Coordinates of C-alpha atoms in Angstrom, one line a residue:
Chain O
M440 CA 28.9 152.0 35.3
T441 CA 27.8 155.3 36.9
S442 CA 27.0 153.6 40.4
F443 CA 30.2 152.7 40.7
S444 CA 32.2 154.7 43.4
L445 CA 35.3 154.4 41.4
D446 CA 36.5 155.0 37.8
V447 CA 37.2 151.9 36.2
E448 CA 37.9 153.4 32.7
K449 CA 40.3 155.7 34.4
I450 CA 41.8 152.8 36.8
R451 CA 42.4 150.7 33.8
K452 CA 44.5 153.6 31.8
D453 CA 46.9 152.9 34.9
F454 CA 47.7 149.3 33.8
P455 CA 49.8 149.0 30.5
V456 CA 48.8 145.5 30.3
F457 CA 45.1 146.5 29.3
S458 CA 46.3 148.5 26.3
R459 CA 47.8 145.4 24.8
E460 CA 46.1 142.7 22.3
L461 CA 46.7 139.3 22.3
P462 CA 47.5 137.5 19.1
D463 CA 44.8 137.6 16.4
G464 CA 43.3 140.9 17.6
R465 CA 41.9 139.5 20.3
P466 CA 41.1 142.1 23.5
L467 CA 42.5 140.9 27.1
V468 CA 39.6 139.9 29.4
Y469 CA 41.6 139.2 32.5
L470 CA 39.7 137.4 35.2
D471 CA 42.5 135.7 37.0
S472 CA 43.5 138.2 39.5
G473 CA 42.6 135.9 42.3
N474 CA 45.9 133.9 41.0
S475 CA 47.6 137.0 40.5
S476 CA 46.9 140.8 39.7
Q477 CA 48.1 143.0 37.1
K478 CA 50.5 145.8 37.9
P479 CA 49.8 149.7 37.8
N480 CA 52.5 152.3 36.3
Q481 CA 52.8 153.5 39.8
V482 CA 54.2 150.2 41.1
I483 CA 56.0 149.5 37.6
E484 CA 57.9 153.1 37.6
T485 CA 58.4 153.3 41.4
M486 CA 60.4 149.8 40.9
R487 CA 62.2 151.0 38.1
E488 CA 63.2 154.4 39.4
H489 CA 64.6 152.5 42.4
L490 CA 66.3 149.8 40.6
A491 CA 67.9 152.8 38.0
L492 CA 68.9 155.5 40.7
H493 CA 68.6 154.5 44.2
Y494 CA 69.5 150.7 44.3
S495 CA 71.8 149.4 46.9
N496 CA 71.7 146.9 49.8
V497 CA 69.8 147.8 52.9
G498 CA 70.5 148.0 56.6
R499 CA 74.3 147.7 56.5
A500 CA 75.7 150.0 53.5
M501 CA 77.3 153.1 54.9
H502 CA 76.8 155.5 52.0
V503 CA 74.3 157.8 50.0
L504 CA 72.5 154.9 48.1
G505 CA 72.8 152.6 51.0
A506 CA 71.1 155.2 53.1
E507 CA 68.5 155.8 50.4
S508 CA 67.6 152.2 49.8
T509 CA 67.2 151.4 53.5
E510 CA 64.8 154.6 53.7
A511 CA 62.8 153.2 50.7
Y512 CA 62.6 149.7 52.3
E513 CA 61.9 151.0 55.4
S514 CA 59.5 153.4 54.2
A515 CA 57.3 150.8 52.4
R516 CA 57.0 148.6 55.9
D517 CA 55.6 151.8 57.3
R518 CA 53.2 152.3 54.7
I519 CA 52.1 148.7 54.4
A520 CA 52.2 148.9 58.3
A521 CA 49.1 151.5 58.0
F522 CA 47.4 150.1 55.1
V523 CA 46.5 146.9 57.6
G524 CA 46.1 148.8 60.6
A525 CA 49.1 147.3 62.4
P526 CA 49.5 148.7 65.7
S527 CA 53.5 148.9 65.3
R528 CA 55.5 148.9 62.1
D529 CA 57.9 146.4 63.7
E530 CA 55.0 144.1 63.5
I531 CA 55.4 143.9 59.6
I532 CA 57.4 141.2 58.4
F533 CA 58.5 141.1 54.8
T534 CA 58.7 137.4 53.6
K535 CA 58.9 135.9 50.1
N536 CA 55.3 135.2 49.8
A537 CA 52.2 134.3 51.9
S538 CA 53.3 130.5 51.9
E539 CA 56.5 131.8 53.8
A540 CA 54.6 133.8 56.1
L541 CA 52.6 130.6 57.1
N542 CA 55.6 128.4 57.3
L543 CA 57.6 131.1 59.5
V544 CA 54.6 130.6 62.2
A545 CA 54.5 126.8 61.7
Y546 CA 58.1 126.5 62.4
S547 CA 58.1 128.4 65.6
F548 CA 56.1 125.6 67.0
G549 CA 57.9 122.5 68.4
P550 CA 59.2 120.7 71.6
H551 CA 61.2 122.5 73.7
H552 CA 64.3 122.8 71.4
W553 CA 65.3 126.0 71.3
R554 CA 66.6 128.5 73.8
A555 CA 68.2 132.0 72.8
S556 CA 71.2 132.7 74.6
G557 CA 70.2 134.9 77.4
T558 CA 66.4 134.9 77.3
A559 CA 63.8 132.5 77.9
A560 CA 62.1 132.7 74.3
G561 CA 61.7 129.4 73.1
T562 CA 60.4 128.0 76.0
D563 CA 57.1 129.8 75.9
P564 CA 54.3 127.3 76.2
R565 CA 52.0 128.8 73.8
F566 CA 54.6 127.6 70.9
T567 CA 55.6 124.4 72.3
L568 CA 54.0 121.3 70.6
G569 CA 54.2 117.7 71.1
P570 CA 51.8 114.5 71.1
G571 CA 48.5 114.9 72.1
D572 CA 48.7 118.8 71.4
E573 CA 46.3 119.9 68.1
I574 CA 46.5 122.0 64.9
V575 CA 43.1 123.2 63.8
I576 CA 42.6 124.2 60.1
S577 CA 39.7 123.8 57.6
E578 CA 38.9 121.9 54.4
M579 CA 38.5 125.0 52.4
E580 CA 42.3 126.1 52.8
H581 CA 44.9 126.8 50.2
H582 CA 47.7 124.1 50.1
S583 CA 49.9 126.7 51.9
N584 CA 47.6 126.9 54.6
I585 CA 47.5 122.9 54.8
V586 CA 51.2 121.3 54.0
P587 CA 52.8 123.8 56.7
W588 CA 50.8 122.4 59.2
Q589 CA 51.0 118.7 58.1
L590 CA 54.9 119.2 58.2
L591 CA 54.7 120.6 61.9
A592 CA 52.3 117.5 62.7
Q593 CA 55.0 115.0 61.5
R594 CA 57.9 116.7 63.1
T595 CA 56.3 117.1 66.6
G596 CA 53.6 113.9 66.6
A597 CA 50.8 116.4 67.1
T598 CA 47.6 115.7 65.6
L599 CA 46.1 118.1 62.6
K600 CA 42.3 118.6 62.7
W601 CA 40.0 120.5 60.4
F602 CA 36.7 121.9 60.1
G603 CA 34.9 120.9 57.5
V604 CA 32.6 122.7 54.5
T605 CA 29.1 123.0 54.4
D606 CA 27.4 122.1 50.7
D607 CA 26.8 125.6 50.2
G608 CA 30.5 126.6 50.6
R609 CA 30.6 127.8 54.4
L610 CA 32.8 127.0 57.0
D611 CA 31.2 124.0 59.1
L612 CA 32.0 125.8 62.2
D613 CA 31.6 122.5 64.7
P614 CA 32.7 124.0 68.3
A615 CA 34.0 120.4 69.4
V616 CA 36.7 120.7 66.6
I617 CA 39.0 123.4 69.0
T618 CA 39.6 121.8 72.3
E619 CA 41.7 122.7 75.2
R620 CA 44.8 120.6 73.7
T621 CA 44.6 122.9 70.6
K622 CA 47.7 125.2 70.3
I623 CA 47.1 127.0 67.3
V624 CA 44.0 127.7 64.7
S625 CA 44.9 129.0 61.1
I626 CA 42.2 129.4 58.5
A627 CA 41.5 131.6 55.4
H628 CA 40.0 135.2 55.8
Q629 CA 38.5 134.1 52.4
S630 CA 38.5 131.5 50.2
N631 CA 40.3 131.2 47.2
V632 CA 38.0 129.1 45.4
L633 CA 34.5 129.6 47.1
G634 CA 34.5 133.5 47.6
T635 CA 33.5 132.6 51.0
V636 CA 34.7 135.2 53.9
N637 CA 35.2 133.0 57.1
P638 CA 33.6 134.4 60.4
V639 CA 36.9 135.2 61.7
A640 CA 35.2 136.6 65.1
E641 CA 33.5 133.3 65.7
V642 CA 36.6 131.2 65.2
A643 CA 38.9 133.8 67.3
A644 CA 36.7 133.4 70.2
L645 CA 36.8 129.4 70.3
A646 CA 40.4 129.9 69.7
R647 CA 40.8 132.2 72.6
E648 CA 38.7 130.1 75.0
A649 CA 41.0 127.1 74.3
G650 CA 43.9 129.3 75.0
A651 CA 45.0 128.8 71.3
L652 CA 46.6 130.9 69.1
I653 CA 45.0 131.9 65.8
M654 CA 46.7 133.0 62.3
L655 CA 44.5 134.1 59.1
D656 CA 45.6 133.3 55.5
A657 CA 44.2 136.8 54.3
S658 CA 46.0 136.3 50.6
Q659 CA 42.6 136.7 49.1
S660 CA 41.0 139.4 51.4
V661 CA 43.8 142.0 52.2
P662 CA 43.7 142.8 48.1
H663 CA 40.1 143.1 48.2
H664 CA 38.6 144.6 51.5
P665 CA 39.6 147.1 54.0
V666 CA 41.4 144.7 56.5
N667 CA 42.5 146.3 60.0
V668 CA 44.5 143.4 61.7
A669 CA 44.5 144.8 65.1
E670 CA 40.6 144.8 64.5
L671 CA 40.5 141.2 63.4
G672 CA 41.3 139.9 67.2
V673 CA 43.9 137.1 65.7
D674 CA 47.4 136.7 66.3
F675 CA 49.0 136.2 63.0
V676 CA 48.1 137.6 59.0
A677 CA 49.6 136.1 55.9
C678 CA 49.5 138.0 53.0
T679 CA 51.1 138.3 49.8
G680 CA 52.1 141.6 47.3
H681 CA 51.7 139.7 44.2
K682 CA 47.9 139.7 44.3
M683 CA 47.4 143.1 45.3
L684 CA 49.1 144.9 42.5
G685 CA 52.7 144.5 43.9
P686 CA 55.4 142.2 42.2
S687 CA 56.1 138.6 42.9
G688 CA 58.7 137.9 45.5
I689 CA 57.1 139.7 48.5
G690 CA 54.8 138.9 51.2
V691 CA 53.8 139.7 54.5
L692 CA 53.6 138.4 57.8
W693 CA 51.9 140.7 60.5
G694 CA 52.4 139.3 64.2
R695 CA 51.4 140.8 67.4
A696 CA 54.8 142.1 68.9
E697 CA 54.8 140.3 71.9
L698 CA 54.4 136.9 70.2
L699 CA 57.1 137.8 67.7
D700 CA 59.3 138.7 70.3
A701 CA 58.5 135.1 71.7
M702 CA 59.3 133.4 68.7
P703 CA 62.3 131.6 67.5
P704 CA 64.1 132.9 64.9
F705 CA 63.1 131.5 61.3
L706 CA 65.9 131.3 59.1
G707 CA 69.3 132.2 60.0
G708 CA 71.7 134.7 58.3
G709 CA 72.9 138.1 57.6
E710 CA 71.2 141.0 59.4
M711 CA 68.8 138.8 61.3
I712 CA 71.6 138.7 64.4
E713 CA 72.6 141.2 67.1
A714 CA 76.1 139.3 67.7
V715 CA 77.7 136.3 66.6
W716 CA 80.3 134.2 67.8
M717 CA 81.7 130.5 66.6
D718 CA 79.5 128.8 68.9
H719 CA 76.4 130.7 69.1
S720 CA 74.4 134.1 68.5
T721 CA 72.1 136.6 69.8
Y722 CA 69.2 137.9 67.6
A723 CA 68.1 141.1 66.3
P724 CA 64.6 142.5 67.5
V725 CA 62.0 142.2 65.2
P726 CA 61.3 142.6 62.7
H727 CA 64.5 142.1 61.5
K728 CA 65.0 138.7 63.6
F729 CA 63.0 137.4 60.6
E730 CA 64.5 138.9 57.5
A731 CA 67.5 136.7 57.2
G732 CA 69.8 137.6 54.1
T733 CA 69.5 140.7 51.6
P734 CA 65.5 140.9 51.2
P735 CA 63.5 141.5 48.3
I736 CA 64.4 145.3 48.4
V737 CA 62.6 146.3 45.1
E738 CA 59.8 144.0 45.7
A739 CA 59.0 145.7 48.9
I740 CA 59.5 149.1 47.9
G741 CA 57.1 148.2 44.9
L742 CA 54.6 146.6 47.3
G743 CA 55.0 149.8 49.2
A744 CA 53.7 151.6 46.1
A745 CA 50.9 149.2 45.4
V746 CA 49.5 149.9 49.0
D747 CA 49.7 153.8 48.4
Y748 CA 47.9 153.0 45.3
L749 CA 44.9 151.0 46.4
G750 CA 44.8 153.5 49.4
E751 CA 44.5 156.5 47.4
I752 CA 41.3 154.6 45.5
G753 CA 40.0 153.9 48.7
M754 CA 39.7 150.1 50.0
E755 CA 36.0 150.7 50.7
A756 CA 35.6 151.7 47.2
V757 CA 37.4 148.7 45.8
E758 CA 35.5 146.6 47.7
A759 CA 32.1 148.1 46.6
H760 CA 33.1 147.9 42.9
E761 CA 33.9 144.2 43.4
R762 CA 30.6 143.4 45.1
E763 CA 28.7 144.9 42.3
L764 CA 30.7 142.9 40.0
T765 CA 30.4 139.6 42.1
G766 CA 26.5 140.2 41.9
Y767 CA 26.4 141.1 38.2
A768 CA 28.4 137.6 38.0
L769 CA 26.4 135.5 39.9
D770 CA 23.1 136.6 38.1
A771 CA 24.5 136.2 34.9
L772 CA 26.2 132.8 35.4
R773 CA 22.8 131.2 36.7
E774 CA 21.4 131.7 33.3
V775 CA 24.2 129.6 32.0
P776 CA 22.5 125.9 31.4
S777 CA 23.7 123.4 33.2
L778 CA 26.2 125.5 35.3
R779 CA 27.2 124.6 39.2
I780 CA 28.4 127.3 41.1
I781 CA 31.0 125.8 43.9
G782 CA 30.5 128.4 46.8
P783 CA 27.9 130.7 48.2
D784 CA 25.4 131.7 45.7
S785 CA 24.6 134.9 47.4
L786 CA 26.6 138.2 47.9
E787 CA 26.3 137.6 51.8
A788 CA 29.8 137.2 53.4
R789 CA 31.4 136.4 50.2
G790 CA 34.2 138.0 47.9
G791 CA 34.8 138.4 43.9
T792 CA 35.9 134.7 43.4
V793 CA 33.4 132.9 41.3
S794 CA 34.3 129.2 41.0
F795 CA 31.7 126.9 38.8
T796 CA 31.6 123.6 36.7
L797 CA 29.6 123.1 33.5
E798 CA 28.2 119.5 33.4
G799 CA 30.5 117.1 31.3
I800 CA 32.8 119.7 30.0
H801 CA 36.4 119.6 32.0
P802 CA 37.8 123.0 33.2
H803 CA 40.7 122.8 31.3
D804 CA 38.8 122.4 28.0
V805 CA 36.7 125.3 29.3
G806 CA 39.7 127.7 30.1
Q807 CA 41.6 126.7 26.6
I808 CA 38.5 128.0 24.5
L809 CA 37.8 130.8 26.6
D810 CA 41.5 131.9 26.3
D811 CA 41.6 131.1 22.6
Q812 CA 38.8 132.3 21.1
F813 CA 37.6 135.4 23.8
G814 CA 40.6 136.4 25.3
V815 CA 39.2 135.4 28.5
A816 CA 41.8 134.6 30.9
V817 CA 40.4 132.6 33.8
R818 CA 42.2 129.8 36.1
V819 CA 41.1 126.2 35.7
G820 CA 42.4 123.3 38.0
H821 CA 41.8 122.6 41.8
H822 CA 43.6 126.1 42.5
C823 CA 46.0 124.7 45.2
A824 CA 42.8 123.4 47.1
R825 CA 42.6 120.1 46.3
P826 CA 41.0 118.5 49.3
L827 CA 38.1 121.3 48.9
H828 CA 37.3 120.0 45.6
L829 CA 37.6 116.4 47.0
R830 CA 34.6 117.5 49.3
F831 CA 32.8 118.2 46.6
G832 CA 33.5 115.4 44.5
I833 CA 35.0 117.2 41.6
P834 CA 38.4 117.1 40.0
A835 CA 38.8 121.2 39.1
T836 CA 36.5 123.8 38.6
T837 CA 36.8 126.9 36.4
R838 CA 37.5 130.4 38.4
A839 CA 36.7 133.7 37.3
S840 CA 38.6 136.4 40.0
F841 CA 37.8 139.9 39.8
Y842 CA 39.5 143.1 40.9
L843 CA 39.1 147.0 40.7
Y844 CA 39.8 147.0 37.0
N845 CA 37.3 144.4 35.8
T846 CA 34.1 145.7 34.3
T847 CA 30.7 144.0 33.7
G848 CA 31.5 143.9 30.0
E849 CA 34.1 141.3 30.8
I850 CA 31.8 139.5 32.6
D851 CA 29.4 139.3 29.8
A852 CA 32.5 138.2 27.7
L853 CA 33.0 135.4 29.9
V854 CA 29.5 134.4 29.8
R855 CA 29.4 134.4 26.1
G856 CA 32.9 132.4 26.1
L857 CA 30.7 129.8 28.1
H858 CA 27.9 129.6 25.7
H859 CA 30.3 129.0 22.9
V860 CA 32.3 126.5 25.2
Q861 CA 28.8 124.6 25.7
K862 CA 28.3 124.7 21.9
V863 CA 31.9 122.9 21.1
F864 CA 31.1 120.1 23.5
A865 CA 27.1 119.8 22.5
Chain A
M573 CA 41.7 130.1 15.6
I574 CA 44.1 128.0 17.3
G575 CA 41.9 126.1 19.7
E576 CA 39.7 125.1 16.6
S577 CA 42.7 123.1 15.5
M578 CA 42.8 121.4 19.0
Y579 CA 39.5 120.4 19.2
Q580 CA 39.2 118.1 16.0
E581 CA 35.8 116.5 15.6
L582 CA 37.3 112.9 16.1
I583 CA 39.0 114.3 19.4
L584 CA 35.4 115.4 20.5
E585 CA 33.8 112.2 19.0
H586 CA 36.1 109.8 21.4
Y587 CA 35.6 112.3 24.1
K588 CA 31.7 111.9 24.1
H589 CA 31.9 108.4 23.0
P590 CA 34.8 107.1 24.7
Q591 CA 35.8 103.5 23.2
G592 CA 36.7 100.6 25.6
R593 CA 36.1 102.4 28.5
G594 CA 36.0 100.4 32.0
L595 CA 38.3 98.0 33.8
R596 CA 38.0 94.5 32.9
E597 CA 39.6 91.3 33.7
P598 CA 41.6 89.2 33.2
Y599 CA 44.8 91.2 32.6
D600 CA 48.3 90.9 33.3
A601 CA 49.2 94.5 34.7
E602 CA 47.6 97.1 35.8
V603 CA 49.1 101.1 36.3
H604 CA 47.8 104.1 37.7
H605 CA 49.4 107.7 36.3
V606 CA 48.6 111.0 37.3
N607 CA 49.3 114.5 36.0
P608 CA 50.1 116.4 39.3
T609 CA 49.6 119.7 37.6
C610 CA 46.0 119.4 36.6
G611 CA 44.9 116.6 38.4
D612 CA 43.9 114.1 35.7
E613 CA 44.5 110.5 36.3
I614 CA 44.1 107.3 34.3
T615 CA 44.3 103.4 35.8
L616 CA 44.9 101.2 32.9
R617 CA 45.1 97.5 32.3
V618 CA 46.8 95.4 29.5
K619 CA 46.1 91.5 28.6
V620 CA 49.1 90.5 26.4
D621 CA 49.3 86.8 25.2
D622 CA 52.6 84.6 24.6
A623 CA 52.6 85.7 21.2
G624 CA 52.9 89.4 22.1
Q625 CA 49.4 90.2 20.7
I626 CA 47.5 93.1 22.7
L627 CA 44.2 91.1 23.6
D628 CA 42.8 94.0 25.7
V629 CA 43.5 97.9 26.8
S630 CA 41.0 98.5 29.5
Y631 CA 41.0 101.8 31.5
E632 CA 39.4 104.3 34.0
G633 CA 40.3 107.9 34.5
Q634 CA 39.1 111.3 34.9
G635 CA 40.1 114.4 32.9
C636 CA 40.0 116.8 29.9
S637 CA 38.6 116.0 26.4
I638 CA 42.2 115.6 25.2
S639 CA 43.3 113.1 28.0
Q640 CA 40.0 111.2 27.7
A641 CA 39.8 111.1 23.6
A642 CA 43.7 110.0 23.7
A643 CA 43.2 106.9 26.3
S644 CA 40.0 106.2 23.9
V645 CA 42.0 106.1 20.7
L646 CA 44.9 104.3 22.0
H647 CA 42.6 101.5 23.0
E648 CA 41.6 101.2 19.3
L649 CA 44.9 101.5 18.1
A650 CA 46.5 99.0 20.5
T651 CA 43.6 96.3 20.7
G652 CA 44.4 93.3 18.3
S653 CA 47.9 94.9 17.5
T654 CA 51.2 93.5 19.0
V655 CA 53.7 94.8 21.6
A656 CA 56.5 95.7 19.0
Q657 CA 53.9 97.6 17.1
T658 CA 52.1 99.6 19.3
L659 CA 55.4 100.7 20.9
S660 CA 56.6 102.3 17.7
V661 CA 53.2 104.0 17.5
V662 CA 53.8 105.5 21.2
D663 CA 57.1 106.8 20.2
E664 CA 56.0 108.2 16.8
F665 CA 52.9 109.8 19.1
T666 CA 55.6 111.2 21.9
R667 CA 57.9 112.5 19.1
L668 CA 54.4 114.5 17.7
M669 CA 53.6 115.8 21.1
Q670 CA 57.2 116.9 22.4
G671 CA 57.6 118.7 18.8
R672 CA 56.0 122.0 19.6
G673 CA 54.3 121.6 16.5
Q674 CA 57.0 121.5 13.9
V675 CA 57.2 118.2 13.5
A676 CA 55.2 116.4 10.6
A677 CA 52.8 113.8 11.7
D678 CA 53.3 110.1 10.1
E679 CA 49.7 109.3 9.6
E680 CA 50.9 105.7 8.3
V681 CA 52.1 104.8 11.8
L682 CA 49.6 107.0 13.9
G683 CA 46.2 106.6 12.0
D684 CA 43.4 108.3 14.0
A685 CA 46.1 109.7 16.5
V686 CA 47.2 112.0 14.1
A687 CA 44.2 114.2 14.9
F688 CA 46.2 115.2 18.0
A689 CA 48.8 117.3 16.4
G690 CA 47.2 120.3 17.0
V691 CA 47.8 119.8 21.0
A692 CA 51.3 120.0 20.2
K693 CA 51.5 123.6 20.1
F694 CA 50.1 123.8 23.6
P695 CA 52.8 122.5 26.0
A696 CA 50.6 122.7 28.8
R697 CA 48.2 120.2 27.2
V698 CA 51.0 117.8 25.8
K699 CA 51.1 115.7 29.2
C700 CA 47.1 115.4 28.9
A701 CA 47.5 113.7 25.6
L702 CA 50.6 111.8 26.5
L703 CA 48.9 110.6 30.1
S704 CA 47.2 107.4 29.1
W705 CA 50.2 106.7 26.4
M706 CA 52.5 106.7 29.2
A707 CA 50.8 104.6 31.2
Y708 CA 50.3 102.3 28.5
K709 CA 53.9 101.9 27.5
D710 CA 54.5 101.5 31.4
A711 CA 51.9 98.6 31.6
V712 CA 53.3 96.9 28.8
V713 CA 56.8 96.9 29.9
R714 CA 55.5 95.4 33.5
S715 CA 53.6 93.0 31.7
A716 CA 56.8 91.9 30.0
A717 CA 58.7 91.6 33.0
Q718 CA 56.3 89.1 34.9

C-alpha cells in the first residue's frame, strides 16, 4: 500500500462507519460509493455544529444567527466554486441533487413562451426549442440524463437523438448525430455503470460547430477526479453532494454566467425574486434566481466541508488511488471464471466503477450472498441505466465502485465472495 | 448465515432446472408482470377447463433465482389442481411472504412453496418471490372473466 499517494488507513479513521461491524460480526466492505459515498467526521461535525449553534434561515433573517447561517451557506458556495474551478461563485447554483440540476436546464428550453418583465431574457434563440430541433444524449446515460430530455421533447415536439455505445463500452462518437438543428447535447462525464470517461473535448467541439449548447452530467467524475469546469469547454455541469462525501439533498449546477442570466427561472418562490406585484414579478440575479424557497442550508454547508476535506487530500491523490484500485480489481476479476466485465477492460479513460455479470447467476443473487456472508456492499440491478443494459442484452449487472477509503484487501474480499457465489450456484 | 436459509436446496434446484418453462398453446389468458425496482419480468399463461381445473400454467421470464424458482414451484403446484384450491395456496403464500419472517408457514397448504419461508426476512426480495404468483392470480381472474 506504500505506493499509494494517500494514507488509506488514516483516511478510514475519519469515517465512523468503518468502525462498525455488521450483524454476526462481519466487517463492512463498502464498494458502493458510485451509488452514494460514506461521510467523514469533518462533514458530520460541521453539520452538527451548524444545526446546534448557528442555525437560522439564510438571506432574509436580520439577526446574528441569520448572519452566521447566511455566511456559512454562501461560504460553502465559494468553496465549491473554487473546488470545481468556476470562474465566478455566482455560477454555482445549489439544487437538491444532480437530477434537479439537469431538469433545471431542460426546463430552460421551450418555445417563445417566456419573457421576464423589462428584459429580453427568455427570447434567447439558444433556448428556443420546437419541432425539427434536436436534443442529443447518449445510450450510456443515467435515467436522470435521459428522462428530463424525453419530457422536454414531449413538451416541445423536438427530436431526441443519442450516441450509441460500442461493444467495449465507449461512446460511439458518430459525428452525424449532431446536426445544425441540434440545440443541446447532454452526456455523462463518466458512466455510472461502465466507468468510461467520455471524450468531452471532442463532443464539445462537435456541439460548438453545430451552434449547440453542451451539458455534462458530472455526478461520477467530480467526486473522483480533478475537474475544472472552465477548462472542460462546456456550458453546464451537474453534480451531486452525496456521492462526494457530502450529505444527500444537495446538488450543484454550474453554468456559464451569461447563459444563466439568459435563462428563465425554474421554480418560483421566496428569495428568487427582485420585486413582486400581484400580476408579475422581477427576478433576483443568479445564483438566487434559481434558488426558490428555503434551500438545504445545512446540506450545502456539509458539502462545503466535504470539498474542504477532498481538497486537503488532493484530487490528484484521490484519482491516483482509485486508479490503482481499479487496475487491481480488473486484474483480479479477470481471474474469476465466467465473469464478464461490462465496460472498458483497461485503465484507459476509465474511472473506479466496474460492472460485471457472472454467467447463469442473477446479480440480485450475487449481491445478496456478497452482503449476507461477506459484508460486501455492491450495487445490483440496472443502476438507473436501463437502456445501457438493454444495449448489452442483459437485465442487470453487479457493480463495484471505489473511493478514496477503499483498499485492495476489500477487492480481495469481493473476489473471495464471488468464488463462493459460484459455489452456491454450481 | 441468513443467506443460507434463503437459498434452500429446493429453490436452487428449481432455478437450475425450471419445471414447465416456456409459453404454450392453448391458453385462456396471458399476463405480463414486471418488478420495476429490479427489472424481473414474467409472461404467464393459464389454461382452465369448464370445471375449473388448471390444465396448464406456462411461463417465460427473467430474473433472480428466487423469482424464477417461485414460477417453477407455482407451475408444479397449480397444474392439475383447481382454481379455488390454487387461489387459497396463493393467499397463504402471500401471507407467508408478507409476514416479515414472523408468520409460521402452513406446510399442508403450501407444499414445496414452504421453502421460500426464508425469503420473507428480506423485504427487498419478497417481490421477487411474489412476482409469478401475482401474475398467476391475475391470469386466473382474467380467464374467469372471459
